[in-house]
Amino acid sequence: MKETAVKTRGLTKRFGTFTAVDRVDLEISRGEIFGFLGPNGSGKTTTIRMLCGLLSPSEGEGFILGMDISAEGEKIREDIGYMSQKFSLYSDLSVMENLKFYSGMYSLGPKTSSSRIGELIKLSNLEGMENELASNLSSGVRQRLALCCSILHEPSILFLDEPTSGVDPAGRRNFWKIIYFLAEKGTTIMVTTHFMDEAEHCDRLGLMYSGQLLACDTPEDLKKELPGHLFSINTENPVTLLEHIRDSNEGIIDAYLYGRSVRILTRGKKLLIPGEMPSEKIKPSLQDVFVHYVREGRKTERNAA
Ligand SMILES: Nc1ncnc2c1ncn2[C@@H]1O[C@H](COP(=O)(O)OP(=O)(O)O)[C@@H](O)[C@H]1O
Ligand SMILES: [Mg+2]
């Protein structure tokens, strides 16, 4: 049995009458890379802030390595790293000065501090940039530095909230190399992202919508669990085709635009549409899974309203 790193039961956060996180049950094993997906405003950051003991739950409970998030926030924070969406480096300090500043925040002694900083500079490829001002760094390098600042104290769990937004593909790949390295060494990682290629590389994914955890599984199983059969049609006029399909068809679970094509999810194995349009039966991508759950979530909301 794998050891549990993060566990929540019915975790809920209300702001006034608005429910930002709605009865979320999560279980993350030690060493797992857990991706947290969901549109803006779906409650990802609020969940993470509760898990870090920075925000108290309105209802439900949560445990980080067995520590209660409602009562042991301070203890939890010693054992976790948190790179928030707004993680701030000091732009008028150099790379080295930022690292030294944060190692002071974690009260690392001078010896530990300098050996740890040396290790992290190497790990994150910041060699030769020690004296650069943070304000002069590219967004990819800045995010790597922010990551180093969040893991100086060797946390056993790391929360990364959209760590690669605004970073170019090469920069994102470099960032993820560090994530893999940390996970291999046993660090548990919970990471939010908008990028499906990044989500694909997580051990498991949680899909949030409107405060609720709609699905939680490995990327492979999420794709397998998508109901029905998926078809793709390439056409000059995808919007017209989409309207036509939505108006006319029985046996269709859902239809939506996907880049320049139309994707159609059907109950039966055959897609029956008028005309001679060639359709191709395809395997769902994570993007399809994501679109499906978000659209289902919206439908449920509309029906409840
Ligand atoms: N302190 C707060 N007071 C009131 N509403 C909040 C507060 N923090 C977040 N929210 C709301 O809760 C919802 C979820 O926000 P958030 O957790 O930041 O979502 P995500 O990280 O998925 O984009 C949003 O509608 C947001 O406006
Ligand atoms: Mg957020």
Coordinates of C-alpha atoms and ligand atoms in Angstrom, one line a residue:
M1 CA 0.0 0.0 0.0
K2 CA 1.3 3.4 -0.9
E3 CA 1.4 6.0 1.8
T4 CA -1.2 8.7 1.6
A5 CA 0.2 12.2 1.3
V6 CA -3.0 14.3 0.8
K7 CA -6.5 13.3 1.8
T8 CA -9.7 15.3 1.9
R9 CA -13.3 14.4 2.8
G10 CA -16.1 16.7 1.8
L11 CA -13.7 19.7 1.7
T12 CA -15.8 22.8 1.2
K13 CA -15.1 26.5 1.1
R14 CA -17.8 29.2 1.0
F15 CA -17.2 32.9 0.6
G16 CA -20.5 34.3 1.9
T17 CA -23.2 32.5 0.1
F18 CA -20.9 31.5 -2.8
T19 CA -19.4 28.0 -2.7
A20 CA -16.0 28.1 -4.3
V21 CA -15.0 24.5 -3.3
D22 CA -17.9 22.0 -3.0
R23 CA -17.4 18.7 -1.1
V24 CA -14.2 17.6 -2.6
D25 CA -12.8 14.1 -1.8
L26 CA -9.2 13.7 -2.8
E27 CA -6.5 11.1 -2.1
I28 CA -3.0 11.5 -3.4
S29 CA -0.2 9.0 -2.7
R30 CA 3.3 9.8 -1.8
G31 CA 5.5 10.4 -4.8
E32 CA 2.6 11.0 -7.1
I33 CA 2.4 13.8 -9.7
F34 CA -1.2 14.9 -9.4
G35 CA -2.5 17.3 -12.0
F36 CA -5.4 19.6 -11.1
L37 CA -7.3 20.8 -14.1
G38 CA -10.3 23.1 -14.5
P39 CA -11.4 26.4 -16.1
N40 CA -10.7 29.7 -14.3
G41 CA -12.7 30.1 -11.2
S42 CA -13.4 26.4 -10.7
G43 CA -11.8 26.4 -7.3
K44 CA -8.3 25.0 -7.8
T45 CA -6.4 27.8 -6.0
T46 CA -8.9 27.8 -3.1
T47 CA -8.5 24.1 -2.7
I48 CA -4.7 24.4 -2.7
R49 CA -4.7 27.2 -0.2
M50 CA -6.8 25.1 2.2
L51 CA -4.4 22.2 1.8
C52 CA -1.5 24.5 2.6
G53 CA -3.3 25.5 5.8
L54 CA -3.6 29.1 4.5
L55 CA -7.4 29.2 4.4
S56 CA -9.7 27.4 6.7
P57 CA -12.4 25.1 5.3
S58 CA -16.0 26.0 5.8
E59 CA -16.9 22.3 6.0
G60 CA -15.2 18.9 5.6
E61 CA -11.7 17.9 6.5
G62 CA -8.3 17.5 5.0
F63 CA -5.0 15.9 6.0
I64 CA -1.5 16.5 4.8
L65 CA 0.8 13.6 5.8
G66 CA -1.7 12.9 8.5
M67 CA -1.7 16.5 9.8
D68 CA -5.1 18.3 10.0
I69 CA -5.3 21.3 7.7
S70 CA -7.7 23.0 10.1
A71 CA -5.6 22.7 13.2
E72 CA -2.0 22.2 12.1
G73 CA -1.4 24.8 9.4
E74 CA 1.9 25.9 10.8
K75 CA 3.3 22.4 11.1
I76 CA 2.1 21.6 7.6
R77 CA 3.8 24.7 6.1
E78 CA 7.2 23.4 7.4
D79 CA 6.8 20.3 5.4
I80 CA 5.4 21.6 2.1
G81 CA 6.4 23.9 -0.7
Y82 CA 3.9 26.2 -2.3
M83 CA 4.6 28.1 -5.5
S84 CA 1.5 30.3 -5.8
Q85 CA 0.1 31.8 -9.0
K86 CA 1.5 35.1 -7.7
F87 CA 4.8 33.8 -6.3
S88 CA 6.9 36.9 -6.0
L89 CA 10.6 37.0 -6.6
Y90 CA 12.3 40.2 -5.7
S91 CA 12.9 41.8 -9.0
D92 CA 15.6 44.2 -7.8
L93 CA 17.6 41.3 -6.2
S94 CA 19.8 38.9 -8.2
V95 CA 19.2 35.2 -8.6
M96 CA 21.6 34.4 -5.8
E97 CA 20.1 37.1 -3.5
N98 CA 16.6 35.8 -4.0
L99 CA 17.8 32.3 -3.1
K100 CA 19.6 33.6 0.0
F101 CA 16.6 35.6 1.0
Y102 CA 14.2 32.6 0.8
S103 CA 16.7 30.3 2.6
G104 CA 16.6 32.9 5.4
M105 CA 12.8 32.7 5.4
Y106 CA 13.1 28.9 6.0
S107 CA 15.7 29.5 8.7
L108 CA 18.3 27.3 6.9
G109 CA 21.7 27.6 8.6
P110 CA 24.5 29.1 6.5
K111 CA 26.1 25.7 5.6
T112 CA 22.9 24.0 4.7
S113 CA 21.8 27.1 2.8
S114 CA 24.9 27.3 0.6
S115 CA 25.0 23.6 -0.2
R116 CA 21.3 23.5 -1.0
I117 CA 21.5 26.7 -3.1
G118 CA 24.4 25.1 -5.0
E119 CA 22.4 21.9 -5.6
L120 CA 19.3 23.8 -6.9
I121 CA 21.3 26.1 -9.2
K122 CA 22.7 23.0 -10.8
L123 CA 19.4 21.1 -10.9
S124 CA 17.5 24.0 -12.5
N125 CA 20.3 25.0 -14.9
L126 CA 20.8 28.5 -13.4
E127 CA 24.6 28.2 -13.5
G128 CA 26.2 31.4 -14.7
M129 CA 23.1 33.5 -14.0
E130 CA 23.7 33.9 -10.2
N131 CA 24.3 37.6 -10.5
E132 CA 21.5 38.4 -13.0
L133 CA 18.7 40.6 -11.6
A134 CA 15.4 38.7 -11.4
S135 CA 13.8 41.4 -13.4
N136 CA 16.1 40.6 -16.4
L137 CA 15.2 36.9 -16.5
S138 CA 13.0 35.3 -19.2
S139 CA 9.7 34.0 -17.8
G140 CA 11.0 30.4 -18.1
V141 CA 14.1 31.1 -16.0
R142 CA 12.1 33.2 -13.6
Q143 CA 9.7 30.3 -12.9
R144 CA 12.6 27.9 -12.4
L145 CA 14.1 30.3 -9.9
A146 CA 10.7 30.6 -8.1
L147 CA 10.5 26.8 -8.0
C148 CA 14.0 26.7 -6.4
C149 CA 12.9 29.3 -3.8
S150 CA 9.9 27.1 -3.0
I151 CA 11.9 23.9 -2.4
L152 CA 15.0 25.1 -0.5
H153 CA 13.7 23.4 2.6
E154 CA 13.3 20.0 0.8
P155 CA 9.5 19.8 1.2
S156 CA 7.9 16.4 1.0
I157 CA 4.9 17.8 -0.8
L158 CA 5.0 20.5 -3.4
F159 CA 2.0 22.6 -4.5
L160 CA 2.5 24.3 -7.9
D161 CA -0.3 26.6 -9.0
E162 CA -0.1 27.3 -12.7
P163 CA 3.7 27.3 -12.6
T164 CA 4.2 27.4 -16.3
S165 CA 1.6 29.9 -17.5
G166 CA 3.3 32.5 -19.7
V167 CA 6.3 30.2 -20.3
D168 CA 7.2 29.1 -23.8
P169 CA 7.2 25.4 -24.8
A170 CA 11.0 24.9 -24.3
G171 CA 10.8 26.7 -20.9
R172 CA 7.9 24.4 -19.9
R173 CA 9.8 21.3 -20.8
N174 CA 12.8 22.4 -18.7
F175 CA 10.4 23.1 -15.8
W176 CA 8.9 19.7 -16.1
K177 CA 12.3 18.0 -16.1
I178 CA 12.7 19.4 -12.6
I179 CA 9.2 18.2 -11.6
Y180 CA 10.0 14.6 -12.7
F181 CA 13.3 14.7 -10.9
L182 CA 11.6 15.8 -7.7
A183 CA 8.9 13.2 -8.0
E184 CA 11.5 10.4 -8.6
K185 CA 13.1 11.4 -5.4
G186 CA 9.8 10.9 -3.7
T187 CA 8.3 14.4 -3.5
T188 CA 4.5 14.4 -3.9
I189 CA 3.5 17.0 -6.4
M190 CA 0.1 18.7 -6.9
V191 CA 0.2 20.9 -10.0
T192 CA -2.5 23.0 -11.7
T193 CA -2.1 23.6 -15.4
H194 CA -4.0 24.7 -18.5
F195 CA -1.7 22.7 -20.8
M196 CA -3.0 19.4 -21.9
D197 CA 0.5 18.1 -22.8
E198 CA 1.5 18.8 -19.2
A199 CA -1.6 17.1 -17.9
E200 CA -0.8 14.1 -20.0
H201 CA 2.4 13.6 -18.0
C202 CA 0.7 13.5 -14.6
D203 CA 0.2 10.2 -12.9
R204 CA -3.4 11.1 -12.1
L205 CA -5.6 14.1 -12.9
G206 CA -8.5 15.7 -11.0
L207 CA -11.0 17.7 -13.1
M208 CA -12.6 20.6 -11.3
Y209 CA -15.6 22.5 -12.4
S210 CA -17.6 25.0 -10.4
G211 CA -16.0 23.9 -7.2
Q212 CA -16.7 20.2 -7.7
L213 CA -14.3 17.4 -8.5
L214 CA -16.0 15.9 -11.5
A215 CA -13.5 13.2 -12.4
C216 CA -10.3 11.8 -11.0
D217 CA -8.2 9.2 -12.6
T218 CA -5.1 8.5 -14.7
P219 CA -5.0 10.3 -18.1
E220 CA -5.4 6.9 -19.8
D221 CA -8.4 5.8 -17.8
L222 CA -10.1 9.2 -18.1
K223 CA -9.9 8.8 -21.9
K224 CA -11.3 5.2 -21.7
E225 CA -14.1 6.3 -19.4
L226 CA -15.4 8.9 -21.9
P227 CA -18.9 7.6 -22.8
G228 CA -19.9 6.6 -26.3
H229 CA -17.9 6.8 -29.5
L230 CA -16.0 9.7 -30.8
F231 CA -15.9 11.0 -34.4
S232 CA -14.1 13.8 -36.1
I233 CA -15.1 15.6 -39.2
N234 CA -13.0 18.1 -41.1
T235 CA -14.9 20.6 -43.0
E236 CA -14.7 24.1 -44.5
N237 CA -17.6 25.2 -42.4
P238 CA -17.4 23.6 -39.0
V239 CA -19.8 26.1 -37.4
T240 CA -22.6 25.3 -39.9
L241 CA -22.0 21.6 -39.5
L242 CA -22.1 21.9 -35.7
E243 CA -25.4 23.7 -35.7
H244 CA -26.9 21.2 -38.1
I245 CA -25.8 18.3 -35.9
R246 CA -27.0 19.8 -32.7
D247 CA -30.4 20.5 -34.2
S248 CA -31.0 17.3 -36.0
N249 CA -29.4 14.3 -34.4
E250 CA -30.6 11.6 -32.2
G251 CA -28.0 9.3 -30.7
I252 CA -25.6 12.2 -30.2
I253 CA -24.3 12.7 -26.7
D254 CA -22.4 15.9 -27.6
A255 CA -20.8 17.8 -30.5
Y256 CA -18.3 20.6 -30.3
L257 CA -15.7 22.5 -32.3
Y258 CA -12.1 21.1 -32.0
G259 CA -9.7 23.4 -33.7
R260 CA -10.9 23.5 -37.3
S261 CA -12.9 20.2 -37.0
V262 CA -16.1 19.1 -35.4
R263 CA -16.0 16.4 -32.8
I264 CA -19.1 14.3 -32.2
L265 CA -19.7 11.9 -29.4
T266 CA -22.3 9.3 -30.2
R267 CA -24.1 6.6 -28.3
G268 CA -24.0 4.1 -31.1
K269 CA -21.0 2.8 -33.0
K270 CA -22.1 4.6 -36.2
L271 CA -22.4 8.2 -37.0
L272 CA -25.4 8.9 -39.1
I273 CA -25.3 12.3 -40.7
P274 CA -26.9 13.4 -43.9
G275 CA -24.6 14.0 -46.9
E276 CA -21.3 12.4 -47.9
M277 CA -19.1 14.0 -45.3
P278 CA -16.2 11.7 -44.4
S279 CA -16.0 11.1 -40.7
E280 CA -13.2 9.4 -38.8
K281 CA -13.7 7.4 -35.6
I282 CA -10.9 8.5 -33.3
K283 CA -9.5 8.0 -29.8
P284 CA -10.3 10.8 -27.4
S285 CA -7.5 13.2 -26.4
L286 CA -7.4 14.7 -22.9
Q287 CA -8.8 17.8 -24.4
D288 CA -11.9 15.8 -25.4
V289 CA -12.2 14.5 -21.9
F290 CA -11.8 18.0 -20.5
V291 CA -14.4 19.5 -22.9
H292 CA -16.8 16.7 -22.1
Y293 CA -16.7 17.2 -18.4
V294 CA -16.9 21.0 -18.6
R295 CA -19.9 20.8 -20.9
E296 CA -21.6 18.2 -18.7
G297 CA -20.9 20.4 -15.7
R298 CA -22.5 23.4 -17.5
K299 CA -25.6 21.3 -18.4
T300 CA -26.0 20.2 -14.8
E301 CA -25.8 23.8 -13.7
R302 CA -28.3 24.9 -16.3
N303 CA -30.7 22.1 -15.3
A304 CA -30.4 23.0 -11.6
A305 CA -31.1 26.7 -12.3
Ligands
LIG1 N1 -11.3 35.5 -1.0 C1 -12.3 35.3 -1.8 N2 -13.5 35.9 -1.6 C2 -14.5 35.7 -2.5 N3 -14.5 34.9 -3.5 C3 -13.3 34.3 -3.8 C4 -12.2 34.5 -3.0 N4 -11.2 33.7 -3.5 C5 -11.7 33.1 -4.6 N5 -13.0 33.4 -4.8 C6 -13.8 32.9 -5.8 O1 -13.9 31.5 -5.8 C7 -13.9 31.0 -7.1 C8 -12.8 30.0 -7.2 O2 -11.6 30.7 -7.3 P1 -10.2 30.0 -7.5 O3 -10.0 29.0 -6.4 O4 -9.2 31.1 -7.5 O5 -10.3 29.3 -8.9 P2 -9.2 28.8 -9.9 O6 -7.9 28.7 -9.2 O7 -9.7 27.4 -10.3 O8 -9.2 29.8 -11.1 C9 -13.9 32.1 -8.0 O9 -15.2 32.4 -8.4 C10 -13.3 33.3 -7.2 O10 -13.8 34.5 -7.7
MG2 MG -6.2 29.6 -9.7

